[in-house]
CSV table of C-alpha atoms and ligand atoms in Angstrom, one decimal:
chain,number,residue,atom,x,y,z
I,1,MET,CA,0.4,-30.3,-4.5
I,2,ARG,CA,-0.2,-30.6,-0.4
I,3,THR,CA,2.6,-28.8,0.9
I,4,LEU,CA,3.5,-29.3,5.0
I,5,TRP,CA,5.8,-26.5,6.4
I,6,GLN,CA,7.0,-26.9,9.8
I,7,HIS,CA,9.8,-26.3,12.9
I,8,CYS,CA,8.6,-22.7,12.7
I,9,HIS,CA,6.8,-20.8,14.7
I,10,ALA,CA,4.3,-18.6,12.9
I,11,ALA,CA,3.4,-14.9,14.2
I,12,THR,CA,-0.2,-15.0,12.6
I,13,MET,CA,-2.5,-11.3,12.6
I,14,VAL,CA,-5.0,-12.8,13.1
I,15,ASP,CA,-7.5,-9.7,14.3
I,16,GLY,CA,-4.3,-7.4,13.8
I,17,ARG,CA,-2.7,-8.8,17.1
I,18,TYR,CA,1.3,-11.4,16.8
I,19,ALA,CA,-1.7,-14.5,18.2
I,20,ILE,CA,2.3,-16.5,17.9
I,21,ILE,CA,1.4,-20.4,17.5
I,22,GLU,CA,4.3,-21.4,18.1
I,23,ASP,CA,6.2,-25.0,17.0
I,24,ALA,CA,4.0,-24.1,14.3
I,25,ALA,CA,2.5,-26.3,11.1
I,26,ILE,CA,1.2,-25.0,8.1
I,27,VAL,CA,-0.2,-27.2,6.0
I,28,THR,CA,-0.7,-25.6,2.1
I,29,TYR,CA,-3.2,-26.9,-0.5
I,30,ALA,CA,-4.5,-25.5,-4.0
I,31,GLY,CA,-2.2,-22.4,-3.2
I,32,LEU,CA,-4.5,-22.0,-0.1
I,33,ILE,CA,-3.6,-22.1,3.8
I,34,GLU,CA,-5.7,-25.8,4.4
I,35,TRP,CA,-4.4,-25.9,8.1
I,36,ILE,CA,-2.7,-24.4,10.4
I,37,GLY,CA,-1.9,-24.2,14.1
I,38,PRO,CA,0.6,-26.1,16.5
I,39,ARG,CA,2.6,-28.9,15.5
I,40,SER,CA,1.5,-31.6,18.0
I,41,GLY,CA,-2.0,-31.1,16.3
I,42,LEU,CA,-1.6,-32.0,13.2
I,43,ARG,CA,-3.2,-35.0,12.3
I,44,PRO,CA,-2.0,-37.1,9.8
I,45,VAL,CA,-1.5,-35.8,5.9
I,46,GLU,CA,-0.6,-36.8,2.9
I,47,ALA,CA,1.9,-34.3,2.0
I,48,GLU,CA,3.5,-34.6,-1.0
I,49,ARG,CA,6.5,-32.5,-0.2
I,50,THR,CA,7.6,-31.3,3.7
I,51,VAL,CA,9.7,-28.8,4.7
I,52,ASP,CA,11.3,-27.8,8.1
I,53,LEU,CA,11.7,-24.5,8.1
I,54,GLY,CA,15.2,-24.7,10.9
I,55,TYR,CA,12.3,-22.3,13.3
I,56,ALA,CA,11.7,-19.9,11.7
I,57,TRP,CA,9.6,-16.9,12.2
I,58,VAL,CA,6.5,-17.3,10.5
I,59,THR,CA,4.4,-13.7,9.1
I,60,PRO,CA,1.9,-13.4,6.1
I,61,GLY,CA,3.7,-12.1,3.3
I,62,LEU,CA,3.6,-8.1,3.4
I,63,ILE,CA,0.7,-6.2,2.0
I,64,ASP,CA,2.0,-2.5,0.2
I,65,CYS,CA,-1.5,-0.5,0.0
I,66,HIS,CA,0.0,2.5,-0.7
I,67,THR,CA,2.1,2.8,-3.7
I,68,HIS,CA,2.9,4.8,-6.8
I,69,ALA,CA,5.2,2.8,-8.2
I,70,VAL,CA,4.9,3.4,-11.8
I,71,PHE,CA,6.8,6.9,-12.8
I,72,GLY,CA,8.6,8.1,-15.7
I,73,GLY,CA,11.8,9.8,-14.7
I,74,ASN,CA,13.1,10.4,-10.6
I,75,ARG,CA,12.7,14.4,-8.8
I,76,SER,CA,15.4,13.9,-7.1
I,77,SER,CA,16.7,18.1,-8.2
I,78,GLU,CA,13.2,18.4,-6.2
I,79,PHE,CA,15.0,17.3,-3.0
I,80,GLU,CA,17.9,19.5,-3.3
I,81,GLN,CA,16.0,22.0,-3.6
I,82,ARG,CA,13.8,21.3,-1.1
I,83,LEU,CA,16.5,21.3,1.3
I,84,GLN,CA,17.2,24.4,-0.3
I,85,GLY,CA,14.3,26.1,1.7
I,86,VAL,CA,12.1,25.2,-0.8
I,87,SER,CA,8.4,24.4,-0.2
I,88,TYR,CA,6.5,20.6,-2.0
I,89,ALA,CA,4.0,23.4,-2.5
I,90,GLU,CA,5.8,26.2,-3.0
I,91,ILE,CA,7.8,23.6,-6.1
I,92,ALA,CA,4.2,22.6,-7.1
I,93,ALA,CA,2.8,26.0,-7.6
I,94,GLN,CA,5.6,26.7,-10.2
I,95,GLY,CA,5.8,23.5,-12.5
I,96,GLY,CA,7.8,21.3,-11.0
I,97,GLY,CA,6.1,18.6,-8.5
I,98,ILE,CA,3.7,16.1,-9.6
I,99,ALA,CA,3.4,18.0,-13.5
I,100,SER,CA,7.7,17.2,-13.7
I,101,THR,CA,6.4,13.3,-13.2
I,102,VAL,CA,3.7,13.6,-15.7
I,103,ARG,CA,5.9,15.0,-18.1
I,104,ALA,CA,8.6,13.0,-18.0
I,105,THR,CA,5.7,9.9,-17.3
I,106,ARG,CA,3.5,10.7,-20.7
I,107,ALA,CA,7.0,11.0,-22.6
I,108,ALA,CA,7.4,7.6,-21.6
I,109,SER,CA,7.0,3.7,-22.5
I,110,GLU,CA,4.5,1.6,-21.8
I,111,ASP,CA,7.8,-0.3,-21.9
I,112,GLU,CA,9.8,1.6,-20.3
I,113,LEU,CA,7.5,2.5,-17.8
I,114,PHE,CA,7.0,-1.3,-16.3
I,115,ALA,CA,11.3,-2.1,-16.8
I,116,SER,CA,11.6,1.0,-14.7
I,117,ALA,CA,8.8,-0.5,-11.9
I,118,ARG,CA,9.6,-3.7,-11.6
I,119,GLN,CA,12.8,-2.5,-11.0
I,120,ARG,CA,11.6,-0.9,-7.4
I,121,VAL,CA,8.4,-3.5,-7.3
I,122,GLN,CA,11.5,-6.4,-6.9
I,123,ALA,CA,13.0,-4.4,-4.4
I,124,LEU,CA,10.4,-3.6,-2.2
I,125,MET,CA,9.2,-8.2,-2.8
I,126,ARG,CA,13.2,-8.5,-1.3
I,127,ASP,CA,11.2,-7.4,2.1
I,128,GLY,CA,9.2,-9.8,2.1
I,129,VAL,CA,5.6,-7.8,-0.3
I,130,THR,CA,3.5,-10.3,-1.8
I,131,THR,CA,1.0,-8.3,-2.3
I,132,LEU,CA,1.3,-4.3,-3.9
I,133,GLU,CA,-0.6,-1.8,-5.0
I,134,VAL,CA,-0.4,0.5,-7.4
I,135,LYS,CA,-1.9,3.9,-8.5
I,136,SER,CA,-1.9,5.5,-12.1
I,137,GLY,CA,-2.1,8.8,-10.9
I,138,TYR,CA,1.1,10.9,-13.4
I,139,GLY,CA,-0.7,10.6,-16.5
I,140,LEU,CA,-3.9,12.1,-16.2
I,141,ASP,CA,-5.7,11.6,-19.3
I,142,LEU,CA,-6.6,8.7,-20.7
I,143,ALA,CA,-4.2,7.3,-22.9
I,144,ASN,CA,-1.8,7.8,-20.1
I,145,GLU,CA,-3.7,6.9,-17.2
I,146,ARG,CA,-4.5,4.0,-18.7
I,147,LYS,CA,-0.5,3.0,-19.5
I,148,MET,CA,-0.3,3.0,-16.4
I,149,LEU,CA,-2.5,0.6,-15.7
I,150,ARG,CA,-2.6,-1.2,-18.2
I,151,VAL,CA,1.7,-1.8,-15.9
I,152,ALA,CA,0.4,-2.3,-12.9
I,153,ARG,CA,-1.7,-5.5,-14.9
I,154,ARG,CA,0.6,-6.7,-16.4
I,155,LEU,CA,3.9,-6.5,-13.1
I,156,ALA,CA,0.5,-9.2,-11.4
I,157,ASP,CA,1.2,-11.3,-14.3
I,158,GLU,CA,5.3,-11.1,-14.9
I,159,LEU,CA,6.2,-10.7,-11.3
I,160,PRO,CA,5.5,-13.3,-8.1
I,161,LEU,CA,2.6,-11.1,-7.1
I,162,ALA,CA,-0.8,-9.4,-5.9
I,163,VAL,CA,-1.7,-6.1,-7.3
I,164,ARG,CA,-4.7,-3.8,-7.1
I,165,ALA,CA,-4.3,-1.2,-9.3
I,166,THR,CA,-5.8,2.0,-8.3
I,167,CYS,CA,-7.0,4.5,-10.2
I,168,LEU,CA,-6.1,8.1,-9.1
I,169,ALA,CA,-6.6,10.4,-12.0
I,170,ALA,CA,-8.2,12.9,-10.0
I,171,HIS,CA,-4.3,13.1,-8.2
I,172,ALA,CA,-3.8,16.6,-9.9
I,173,LEU,CA,-4.9,19.2,-13.2
I,174,PRO,CA,-3.3,18.4,-15.9
I,175,PRO,CA,-2.0,20.7,-17.9
I,176,GLU,CA,-4.6,20.9,-21.0
I,177,TYR,CA,-6.9,21.7,-18.3
I,178,ALA,CA,-5.3,25.2,-16.2
I,179,GLY,CA,-8.0,26.9,-13.9
I,180,ARG,CA,-11.0,24.3,-15.1
I,181,ALA,CA,-10.5,21.5,-12.6
I,182,ASP,CA,-14.4,20.7,-12.8
I,183,ASP,CA,-14.0,20.5,-16.8
I,184,TYR,CA,-11.6,17.8,-16.0
I,185,ILE,CA,-13.5,16.1,-13.2
I,186,THR,CA,-16.6,15.3,-15.6
I,187,HIS,CA,-13.9,14.4,-18.3
I,188,ILE,CA,-12.8,11.6,-15.6
I,189,CYS,CA,-16.2,10.7,-14.4
I,190,ASP,CA,-18.1,10.6,-18.1
I,191,GLU,CA,-15.1,9.1,-19.9
I,192,MET,CA,-12.3,8.4,-17.7
I,193,LEU,CA,-13.6,6.3,-15.5
I,194,PRO,CA,-16.0,4.1,-17.7
I,195,ALA,CA,-14.3,3.2,-20.3
I,196,LEU,CA,-11.1,1.6,-17.3
I,197,ALA,CA,-13.6,0.1,-15.9
I,198,ALA,CA,-14.8,-1.6,-18.7
I,199,GLU,CA,-12.0,-2.7,-19.5
I,200,GLY,CA,-10.7,-4.5,-16.4
I,201,LEU,CA,-8.1,-2.5,-15.7
I,202,VAL,CA,-9.5,0.0,-12.3
I,203,ASP,CA,-10.1,-2.4,-8.9
I,204,ALA,CA,-10.0,1.5,-6.3
I,205,VAL,CA,-10.4,4.2,-7.0
I,206,ASP,CA,-8.3,6.9,-5.4
I,207,ALA,CA,-8.2,10.8,-5.7
I,208,PHE,CA,-6.4,13.7,-3.2
I,209,CYS,CA,-8.1,16.2,-1.4
I,210,GLU,CA,-6.2,19.0,-0.7
I,211,HIS,CA,-6.4,22.8,-1.4
I,212,LEU,CA,-3.6,22.3,-4.2
I,213,ALA,CA,-5.8,19.5,-5.6
I,214,PHE,CA,-8.4,19.2,-5.4
I,215,SER,CA,-11.9,20.3,-3.7
I,216,PRO,CA,-14.5,17.9,-1.4
I,217,ALA,CA,-17.0,19.0,-2.4
I,218,GLN,CA,-15.1,17.6,-6.4
I,219,VAL,CA,-13.7,14.6,-4.9
I,220,GLU,CA,-17.3,13.6,-3.7
I,221,ARG,CA,-18.3,13.7,-7.7
I,222,VAL,CA,-15.8,11.3,-8.4
I,223,PHE,CA,-16.7,8.8,-5.6
I,224,ILE,CA,-19.7,9.6,-6.7
I,225,LYS,CA,-18.8,7.6,-10.4
I,226,ALA,CA,-17.3,4.7,-8.7
I,227,HIS,CA,-20.2,3.8,-7.2
I,228,GLU,CA,-22.0,4.0,-9.7
I,229,LEU,CA,-19.4,1.5,-11.8
I,230,GLY,CA,-19.6,-0.7,-8.0
I,231,LEU,CA,-15.5,0.7,-7.9
I,232,PRO,CA,-14.4,1.1,-4.1
I,233,VAL,CA,-12.8,4.4,-2.9
I,234,LYS,CA,-10.2,5.7,-1.1
I,235,LEU,CA,-9.2,9.1,-0.1
I,236,HIS,CA,-5.7,10.6,-0.3
I,237,ALA,CA,-6.7,12.8,2.9
I,238,GLU,CA,-5.9,16.0,4.9
I,239,GLN,CA,-1.6,15.6,4.3
I,240,LEU,CA,-0.7,19.1,4.2
I,241,SER,CA,-3.9,20.2,6.5
I,242,SER,CA,-7.3,20.0,7.4
I,243,LEU,CA,-9.9,19.6,4.4
I,244,HIS,CA,-12.4,17.0,6.4
I,245,GLY,CA,-11.0,14.3,3.5
I,246,SER,CA,-11.2,11.7,5.6
I,247,SER,CA,-14.5,12.1,7.1
I,248,LEU,CA,-15.7,12.3,3.1
I,249,ALA,CA,-14.4,9.3,2.1
I,250,ALA,CA,-16.0,7.3,5.6
I,251,ARG,CA,-19.4,8.6,4.3
I,252,TYR,CA,-18.7,6.2,0.4
I,253,GLN,CA,-17.4,3.1,2.7
I,254,ALA,CA,-14.4,3.9,1.4
I,255,LEU,CA,-11.3,1.5,2.0
I,256,SER,CA,-8.2,3.8,3.2
I,257,ALA,CA,-7.9,7.6,3.8
I,258,ASP,CA,-4.5,8.2,3.6
I,259,HIS,CA,-1.5,10.3,4.5
I,260,LEU,CA,-4.6,12.6,7.1
I,261,GLU,CA,-1.3,13.9,9.5
I,262,PHE,CA,-4.5,16.8,10.4
I,263,MET,CA,-7.4,14.4,10.8
I,264,THR,CA,-9.4,15.8,13.4
I,265,GLU,CA,-10.6,13.4,16.2
I,266,GLU,CA,-14.4,13.9,14.8
I,267,ASP,CA,-13.1,12.5,11.2
I,268,ALA,CA,-11.5,9.4,12.9
I,269,ILE,CA,-15.1,9.1,14.5
I,270,ALA,CA,-16.9,9.0,11.5
I,271,MET,CA,-13.6,6.4,10.3
I,272,ALA,CA,-14.6,3.9,12.5
I,273,ALA,CA,-17.9,3.9,12.2
I,274,ALA,CA,-18.5,2.9,8.2
I,275,GLY,CA,-14.5,0.6,8.6
I,276,THR,CA,-12.7,2.5,6.4
I,277,VAL,CA,-8.7,2.3,7.1
I,278,ALA,CA,-6.5,4.8,8.1
I,279,VAL,CA,-3.0,4.2,5.4
I,280,LEU,CA,-0.2,6.2,7.0
I,281,LEU,CA,2.8,7.3,5.1
I,282,PRO,CA,5.7,7.7,7.0
I,283,GLY,CA,7.9,7.8,4.7
I,284,ALA,CA,5.9,10.9,3.0
I,285,PHE,CA,6.7,12.5,6.3
I,286,TYR,CA,9.4,12.0,6.9
I,287,PHE,CA,10.2,13.3,3.6
I,288,LEU,CA,8.9,16.7,3.7
I,289,ARG,CA,10.6,17.0,6.6
I,290,GLU,CA,6.4,17.1,7.8
I,291,THR,CA,6.1,18.6,11.8
I,292,GLN,CA,2.5,17.5,12.3
I,293,LEU,CA,1.8,14.3,13.5
I,294,PRO,CA,-0.5,11.8,13.0
I,295,PRO,CA,-3.7,11.5,16.2
I,296,MET,CA,-2.1,8.3,17.1
I,297,GLU,CA,-4.3,8.6,20.2
I,298,ALA,CA,-8.0,9.4,18.9
I,299,LEU,CA,-7.9,6.7,15.8
I,300,ARG,CA,-6.7,4.5,18.1
I,301,ARG,CA,-9.8,5.3,21.1
I,302,HIS,CA,-11.9,4.9,18.6
I,303,GLY,CA,-11.0,1.5,17.4
I,304,VAL,CA,-10.0,2.9,14.3
I,305,LYS,CA,-8.0,0.0,12.0
I,306,ILE,CA,-4.0,1.1,10.8
I,307,ALA,CA,-2.0,0.6,7.6
I,308,LEU,CA,0.9,1.3,7.2
I,309,ALA,CA,2.6,2.0,3.4
I,310,SER,CA,5.2,2.6,1.8
I,311,ASP,CA,3.9,5.9,-0.9
I,312,LEU,CA,6.4,4.9,-2.9
I,313,ASN,CA,6.8,8.1,-5.6
I,314,PRO,CA,8.5,10.2,-7.2
I,315,GLY,CA,7.8,13.3,-5.4
I,316,THR,CA,7.5,13.0,-1.5
I,317,SER,CA,8.8,9.2,-0.6
I,318,PRO,CA,10.9,7.5,-3.0
I,319,GLY,CA,10.9,4.7,-0.4
I,320,LEU,CA,12.5,1.1,-1.5
I,321,SER,CA,12.1,-0.9,1.5
I,322,LEU,CA,8.3,-1.0,3.5
I,323,ARG,CA,10.5,-3.1,6.8
I,324,LEU,CA,11.6,0.1,7.2
I,325,MET,CA,8.3,2.2,7.2
I,326,LEU,CA,7.7,-0.6,9.7
I,327,ASN,CA,10.8,1.1,11.6
I,328,MET,CA,9.5,4.5,11.0
I,329,GLY,CA,5.9,3.9,12.2
I,330,CYS,CA,6.9,3.0,15.2
I,331,THR,CA,10.2,5.9,15.8
I,332,LEU,CA,7.9,8.3,14.6
I,333,PHE,CA,3.9,7.9,15.0
I,334,ARG,CA,5.1,6.0,17.7
I,335,MET,CA,3.5,2.6,17.0
I,336,THR,CA,4.6,-0.2,18.6
I,337,PRO,CA,5.8,-3.6,16.6
I,338,GLU,CA,2.8,-5.6,16.7
I,339,GLU,CA,0.8,-2.2,15.2
I,340,ALA,CA,2.9,-2.1,12.7
I,341,LEU,CA,3.0,-5.3,11.2
I,342,ALA,CA,0.4,-5.6,11.8
I,343,GLY,CA,-0.2,-2.3,9.0
I,344,VAL,CA,0.8,-4.7,6.1
I,345,THR,CA,-0.6,-7.8,6.8
I,346,THR,CA,-4.1,-7.4,8.2
I,347,HIS,CA,-5.0,-3.7,8.3
I,348,ALA,CA,-3.6,-3.7,3.8
I,349,ALA,CA,-5.3,-6.6,3.3
I,350,THR,CA,-9.0,-4.2,4.1
I,351,ALA,CA,-7.4,-1.9,3.1
I,352,LEU,CA,-7.7,-2.9,0.1
I,353,GLY,CA,-10.4,-4.7,0.4
I,354,LEU,CA,-8.8,-8.0,0.5
I,355,GLY,CA,-9.3,-8.5,4.4
I,356,ASP,CA,-11.4,-12.0,3.5
I,357,SER,CA,-8.4,-13.5,1.8
I,358,HIS,CA,-5.3,-12.2,2.5
I,359,GLY,CA,-3.4,-10.3,5.1
I,360,SER,CA,-3.3,-13.7,8.0
I,361,LEU,CA,-2.7,-17.4,8.6
I,362,GLU,CA,-5.5,-19.2,8.9
I,363,ALA,CA,-6.8,-21.3,7.2
I,364,GLY,CA,-9.1,-20.8,3.8
I,365,LYS,CA,-6.3,-17.8,3.2
I,366,VAL,CA,-4.2,-17.4,0.3
I,367,ALA,CA,-0.8,-19.0,0.9
I,368,ASP,CA,1.6,-16.2,1.3
I,369,PHE,CA,3.8,-15.7,4.0
I,370,VAL,CA,7.2,-15.2,4.9
I,371,ALA,CA,9.7,-17.5,7.0
I,372,TRP,CA,12.2,-14.8,9.3
I,373,HIS,CA,15.3,-15.6,10.3
I,374,ILE,CA,15.5,-13.7,12.6
I,375,GLU,CA,14.7,-14.3,17.0
I,376,ARG,CA,11.1,-12.4,17.3
I,377,PRO,CA,8.7,-10.5,15.2
I,378,ALA,CA,9.9,-7.0,16.3
I,379,ASP,CA,13.0,-8.0,14.3
I,380,LEU,CA,11.0,-6.7,11.7
I,381,ALA,CA,10.5,-3.2,13.3
I,382,TYR,CA,14.0,-3.0,15.0
I,383,TRP,CA,16.1,-3.4,11.6
I,384,LEU,CA,16.9,-0.1,9.6
I,385,GLY,CA,15.2,-1.5,6.4
I,386,GLY,CA,18.3,-4.2,4.8
I,387,ASP,CA,18.0,-7.5,3.1
I,388,LEU,CA,16.8,-10.1,6.1
I,389,PRO,CA,17.3,-13.7,5.7
I,390,LYS,CA,14.0,-15.4,5.3
I,391,ARG,CA,12.2,-17.7,2.8
I,392,VAL,CA,8.5,-16.6,0.2
I,393,VAL,CA,6.3,-18.4,-0.2
I,394,ARG,CA,3.5,-16.7,-2.1
I,395,ARG,CA,0.3,-18.7,-3.2
I,396,GLY,CA,2.2,-22.1,-1.8
I,397,HIS,CA,5.8,-22.0,-3.4
I,398,GLU,CA,8.3,-20.5,-2.6
I,399,ILE,CA,9.8,-18.3,-4.2
I,400,SER,CA,13.1,-17.3,-5.0
I,401,ASN,CA,14.4,-13.2,-4.0
W,501,NIG,O1,0.9,10.1,-1.8
W,501,NIG,N1,-0.6,13.4,-1.9
W,501,NIG,C1,-0.3,13.1,-3.0
W,501,NIG,N2,0.4,11.6,-3.9
W,501,NIG,C2,1.4,11.7,-3.5
W,501,NIG,C3,2.2,12.7,-4.0
W,501,NIG,C4,3.0,12.7,-5.8
W,501,NIG,C5,4.0,13.2,-5.3
W,501,NIG,O2,4.3,14.6,-5.3
W,501,NIG,O3,4.9,12.8,-6.6
W,501,NIG,C6,1.6,11.3,-2.1
W,501,NIG,O4,2.7,11.0,-1.6
W,502,FE,FE1,0.3,8.4,-2.5
């Protein structure tokens, strides 16, 4: 059905700028944007339906490009411990942290994981999220990583949402491989990744490069295997220390390197040259009460594209609002509201390998957009979460939320 959407202003986010069209019209057909421009430039169209948007501000559907939305249990007890002064690394060393979520995730059935993930994802959708990345990484063996990735696929089947599934088997060392990290990497490369990729469950491969996780040499083995399988890579890098994982990611043309508080200028230069997106995660920075800020000026100076994401996970960022992350990106990382919005639209799409089809309002792209009843685009970063009045359109069809 061809639909004409009119009486709106559009922040198209083309090239990561507001790129505003005042009094815009949008024509959608077959799930795509067929035409967008000023209403005065619209030629007569045979639309089956015309929708009056009441002069709302239309933006691309929001994209949360880094989540761990599928997991068992939660870690509010560790939150209490950390507030009493125990660090994230200390909790991990005592068998808590990621390992405790691995136990709970292994114990949960696929249906249980789906039910709890759906609630969290629906919370994100109430913020205008139409595309989401979901990582595995709390299963850490073939059967349980498969279970998580199947839940990610099912979320896309049952909700009006595009989902990219990322295999993060190299997230932490499972207990059965204690003291044998290289053997676990061999298992990932020889057994897990080939099987999961063959089952069509993997869109990208991620790893956690950190002293308390995997070394750059171990991560590189995973990247080599991912490329052999034709899969793009991403990396959790420079969150707690500087191992130059982001430069390693750039050498493997990673879609993104994520966290990055401890990255250096050389890392930024390497990422810019490779087109690797910097995904910043202010929720984790805030929740761990970190003080080392990502090097915003170096990222800007070298033209690295910057995305923002919720990092929704039970340990370091129980964040159920992507718009709250826009605010935190501005207040904590000194991003502008325009940069923050680009970080959850244009650049988030690129971080998922979807830059050609998603992330901006342009003819030929998927017709995922949100009509917000706000005064100006900066309002999206201004309010601290909350349910802003809006209409959400996914593939040309309005969805209720
Ligand atoms: O992105 N950094 C590693 N992974 C997650 C944390 C996962 C957890 O603590 O459960 C993150 O912050
Ligand atoms: Fe993460």
